[in-house]
Amino acid sequence: MRREQSQSSCMTDAEPDIISSLPGHIIDHILSHLSIKEAVRTSVLSTKWRYKWATLPNLVFDSQCISETSEDLLDIKSKLSRIIDHVLLLHSGPIRKFKLSHRELIGVTDIDRWTLHLTRRPVKEFVLEIWKGQRYKIPTCLFSCQGLHHLELFNCWLKPPSTFHGFRNLKSLDLQHVTLAQDAFENLISSCPLLERLTLMNFDGFNHLNIRSPNLQFFDIGGKFDDISFENTSQLAVVSIGLYVNFESNQSRLHGHSSNLVEFLICLPRIQRLEIQSYFLKYLAMGVVPVKLPTPCIDLSYLSIRINFNDSKEISAALCLLRNSPNLRELEILARPEEQPVPIAHHTYCWEEVCLSWPVMRVQHVRIDGISGIKPELDFVNFLLQYSPVLEKMAVKPALNTGPELVKDLLRFRRASTRAEVTYLD
Amino acid sequence: MAEEKSQASSSKMLTLKASDGVLFEVELNIAKEMKTVQAYIDDCEDIETIPIPNVLGKHLAIVIEYIKKTNEEYDAEFEKQWNMDDLQLLLLAANYLNISGLQECLCKAIAKRIENKSPEYVRKVFNIENDHSPEEEAKLRKEYKWAFEGVDKD
């Protein structure tokens, strides 16, 4: 039914249709906050609107595209396939971002075809998440897409061709649950000269991490590896490393010289935020843990450590970091509960030596998680309270099934800071 | 002496003249958030009154207030106060004055109001006249069938 115009002609004069005459880039901006489904629906609003959606720079295909009523999986797969074909064919103009992430999407040859199409658009941000099934093998054509600024892959297998010489414009790379050969990995990282952000989570195919990247500022990794080293990474400001494999102390994981910790920090002169997760502190503690570092970490303001309080070497490594970070403001300590209690040749940690020449710490906020009240933990907390004259807040979260003694012990400790607020989180 | 001088420049006032003649005196740092105004100042340093020919006084007042107060909480409450026409005119103003934060806030707000709504509802809200013939519209709806599933009942 055509809308009646009759009396409403005066009203339409007073209430003009502003939106249809807005500049294209503004309409793109509004539509970019809607799902692709909603954006395409605007094609029916009026003849003017028929192809306004078609210049959308960002295309996201996810679970919102297909209503969940369809129960047949094969149906969903072919439906999704038709939708993407349809949209890509009608779309005009550059495609800045393409994201494909649907629960039922299994690596299919359709993705090969879409990727080829996208490399011609040329796409700047490519995000592909394969939720189920085997690692999807990335088609060769993606490796020649030089327009890429951001690449994000989940559950994929990367095998760059021998003609691959890096992504000239890539600034951000996020690889999770990927398979990549050792040399392919090293080649990839070192041949992306503009790379600023690198995320690697759960990978296989390579064990040795040699990160050579002059513009890298952000590095986040979690996985199983034998060793890690940095080269020419003086811009790195934010680093988070999780080593997900526990190794026996007698297995030498000493990388190169005399101290993993020294080797690690030497290449990170500008580090501001550091997170040491899982078993990485154990790795860093290998070799001789120094008291003083060759150069202090002047820019380090935030430190988070996962630590095994039963391992005195780990405690030494943690203290080394604290001692050599004069501008540290925030500290987070996460106790690592060991599955089997380590038969400790109980070597009580020698705190007197530590305290003898301890510099003033400027830590303001401390969070301690997962402690149960064993002596090494209490000694550490006591030490922190005594040597942090500007401490403002300390929050302590106990491990499960911790008795009330912990609170009593915490209350006892003397505090250097009169302003310190110690809270116990149940 | 140097201190006095810097105090003077930070509280330097500028006059903005809206399309309906309404004048607004604003601090330099507020005016600079509008990149269009900034460009004007860069070109002619001594200017004191800057004409804003595309924006009504009532909308310019809202824009200036937004720049002064903007933060997450303010943004969340901001868009609720205005009707759809005002939102669109404010968006045009933000676009002309080149204030990216306000543009983003308004685009999000407009999108939120039409999320999950039927084309009939959207047309009403924007005063869009449907000039498709019934056959054309039916054909389009069939072509994009997948896009029309799961819409709110108005």
Short mmCIF file of N, CA and C in Angstrom, two decimals, chain A residues 366-422:
data_model
loop_
_atom_site.label_atom_id
_atom_site.label_comp_id
_atom_site.label_asym_id
_atom_site.label_seq_id
_atom_site.Cartn_x
_atom_site.Cartn_y
_atom_site.Cartn_z
N VAL A 366 49.11 -2.69 45.24
CA VAL A 366 49.55 -4.08 45.18
C VAL A 366 48.33 -4.99 45.23
N ARG A 367 48.37 -6.03 44.41
CA ARG A 367 47.32 -7.03 44.51
C ARG A 367 47.97 -8.40 44.64
N ILE A 368 47.51 -9.18 45.60
CA ILE A 368 48.09 -10.51 45.82
C ILE A 368 46.96 -11.53 45.78
N ASP A 369 47.14 -12.52 44.91
CA ASP A 369 46.07 -13.46 44.65
C ASP A 369 46.51 -14.90 44.90
N GLY A 370 45.71 -15.66 45.59
CA GLY A 370 45.95 -17.10 45.66
C GLY A 370 46.94 -17.56 46.72
N ILE A 371 47.20 -16.73 47.71
CA ILE A 371 48.13 -17.21 48.74
C ILE A 371 47.34 -17.92 49.84
N SER A 372 48.02 -18.83 50.52
CA SER A 372 47.29 -19.58 51.55
C SER A 372 47.89 -19.40 52.94
N GLY A 373 49.00 -18.67 53.01
CA GLY A 373 49.56 -18.38 54.32
C GLY A 373 50.83 -19.14 54.68
N ILE A 374 51.46 -19.79 53.70
CA ILE A 374 52.73 -20.47 54.00
C ILE A 374 53.81 -19.42 54.23
N LYS A 375 54.85 -19.83 54.92
CA LYS A 375 55.86 -18.88 55.36
C LYS A 375 56.47 -18.03 54.25
N PRO A 376 56.91 -18.62 53.14
CA PRO A 376 57.51 -17.77 52.10
C PRO A 376 56.55 -16.66 51.63
N GLU A 377 55.27 -16.99 51.57
CA GLU A 377 54.29 -15.99 51.12
C GLU A 377 54.21 -14.85 52.14
N LEU A 378 54.11 -15.22 53.41
CA LEU A 378 53.99 -14.22 54.45
C LEU A 378 55.22 -13.33 54.51
N ASP A 379 56.39 -13.95 54.37
CA ASP A 379 57.63 -13.18 54.38
C ASP A 379 57.62 -12.14 53.27
N PHE A 380 57.15 -12.55 52.13
CA PHE A 380 57.14 -11.66 50.97
C PHE A 380 56.20 -10.48 51.21
N VAL A 381 55.01 -10.78 51.70
CA VAL A 381 54.03 -9.72 51.95
C VAL A 381 54.55 -8.76 53.01
N ASN A 382 55.13 -9.33 54.05
CA ASN A 382 55.71 -8.54 55.12
C ASN A 382 56.78 -7.60 54.56
N PHE A 383 57.62 -8.15 53.72
CA PHE A 383 58.67 -7.38 53.08
C PHE A 383 58.09 -6.22 52.28
N LEU A 384 57.07 -6.51 51.50
CA LEU A 384 56.46 -5.46 50.68
C LEU A 384 55.92 -4.33 51.55
N LEU A 385 55.23 -4.70 52.62
CA LEU A 385 54.64 -3.68 53.49
C LEU A 385 55.70 -2.83 54.17
N GLN A 386 56.81 -3.46 54.51
CA GLN A 386 57.87 -2.73 55.21
C GLN A 386 58.67 -1.80 54.32
N TYR A 387 58.73 -2.11 53.04
CA TYR A 387 59.59 -1.33 52.16
C TYR A 387 58.84 -0.50 51.14
N SER A 388 57.56 -0.29 51.35
CA SER A 388 56.80 0.55 50.40
C SER A 388 56.22 1.74 51.14
N PRO A 389 56.99 2.80 51.30
CA PRO A 389 56.55 3.95 52.08
C PRO A 389 55.41 4.75 51.46
N VAL A 390 55.16 4.58 50.16
CA VAL A 390 54.05 5.33 49.57
C VAL A 390 52.90 4.42 49.15
N LEU A 391 52.86 3.27 49.78
CA LEU A 391 51.80 2.33 49.44
C LEU A 391 50.43 2.90 49.79
N GLU A 392 49.47 2.80 48.86
CA GLU A 392 48.12 3.25 49.14
C GLU A 392 47.15 2.11 49.36
N LYS A 393 47.23 1.12 48.46
CA LYS A 393 46.28 0.01 48.62
C LYS A 393 46.96 -1.33 48.40
N MET A 394 46.61 -2.29 49.26
CA MET A 394 47.03 -3.66 49.02
C MET A 394 45.79 -4.54 49.15
N ALA A 395 45.50 -5.28 48.09
CA ALA A 395 44.33 -6.16 48.14
C ALA A 395 44.83 -7.59 48.15
N VAL A 396 44.35 -8.38 49.09
CA VAL A 396 44.79 -9.77 49.20
C VAL A 396 43.62 -10.70 48.98
N LYS A 397 43.75 -11.59 48.01
CA LYS A 397 42.70 -12.57 47.78
C LYS A 397 43.27 -13.94 48.07
N PRO A 398 42.73 -14.62 49.05
CA PRO A 398 43.32 -15.91 49.45
C PRO A 398 42.96 -17.02 48.49
N ALA A 399 43.73 -18.11 48.55
CA ALA A 399 43.39 -19.30 47.79
C ALA A 399 42.16 -19.93 48.44
N LEU A 400 41.50 -20.83 47.71
CA LEU A 400 40.32 -21.47 48.28
C LEU A 400 40.70 -22.27 49.52
N ASN A 401 39.78 -22.34 50.43
CA ASN A 401 39.98 -23.14 51.65
C ASN A 401 41.12 -22.65 52.52
N THR A 402 41.35 -21.34 52.47
CA THR A 402 42.39 -20.79 53.34
C THR A 402 41.75 -20.44 54.67
N GLY A 403 42.44 -20.80 55.74
CA GLY A 403 41.88 -20.57 57.07
C GLY A 403 42.02 -19.12 57.50
N PRO A 404 41.49 -18.80 58.65
CA PRO A 404 41.51 -17.42 59.15
C PRO A 404 42.88 -16.94 59.64
N GLU A 405 43.85 -17.85 59.75
CA GLU A 405 45.17 -17.44 60.26
C GLU A 405 45.80 -16.39 59.35
N LEU A 406 45.53 -16.50 58.08
CA LEU A 406 46.15 -15.58 57.12
C LEU A 406 45.80 -14.14 57.46
N VAL A 407 44.54 -13.90 57.76
CA VAL A 407 44.12 -12.54 58.11
C VAL A 407 44.86 -12.05 59.35
N LYS A 408 44.95 -12.94 60.35
CA LYS A 408 45.63 -12.57 61.59
C LYS A 408 47.07 -12.20 61.31
N ASP A 409 47.72 -13.02 60.45
CA ASP A 409 49.12 -12.74 60.13
C ASP A 409 49.26 -11.40 59.41
N LEU A 410 48.39 -11.16 58.47
CA LEU A 410 48.47 -9.91 57.70
C LEU A 410 48.31 -8.70 58.62
N LEU A 411 47.43 -8.80 59.57
CA LEU A 411 47.18 -7.69 60.49
C LEU A 411 48.40 -7.34 61.31
N ARG A 412 49.18 -8.38 61.61
CA ARG A 412 50.36 -8.19 62.45
C ARG A 412 51.42 -7.30 61.81
N PHE A 413 51.56 -7.43 60.50
CA PHE A 413 52.71 -6.83 59.83
C PHE A 413 52.76 -5.33 59.97
N ARG A 414 53.98 -4.83 60.15
CA ARG A 414 54.17 -3.39 60.23
C ARG A 414 54.14 -2.80 58.84
N ARG A 415 53.67 -1.57 58.77
CA ARG A 415 53.59 -0.93 57.46
C ARG A 415 54.42 0.34 57.44
N ALA A 416 55.19 0.50 56.37
CA ALA A 416 56.00 1.71 56.24
C ALA A 416 55.13 2.89 55.86
N SER A 417 54.02 2.60 55.22
CA SER A 417 53.16 3.69 54.76
C SER A 417 51.97 3.85 55.70
N THR A 418 51.81 5.05 56.20
CA THR A 418 50.70 5.30 57.12
C THR A 418 49.36 5.33 56.38
N ARG A 419 49.44 5.50 55.06
CA ARG A 419 48.20 5.60 54.29
C ARG A 419 47.72 4.25 53.78
N ALA A 420 48.54 3.22 53.98
CA ALA A 420 48.23 1.94 53.33
C ALA A 420 46.92 1.34 53.80
N GLU A 421 46.12 0.95 52.84
CA GLU A 421 44.83 0.32 53.12
C GLU A 421 44.97 -1.13 52.67
N VAL A 422 44.86 -2.05 53.60
CA VAL A 422 44.99 -3.46 53.23
C VAL A 422 43.62 -4.10 53.28
#
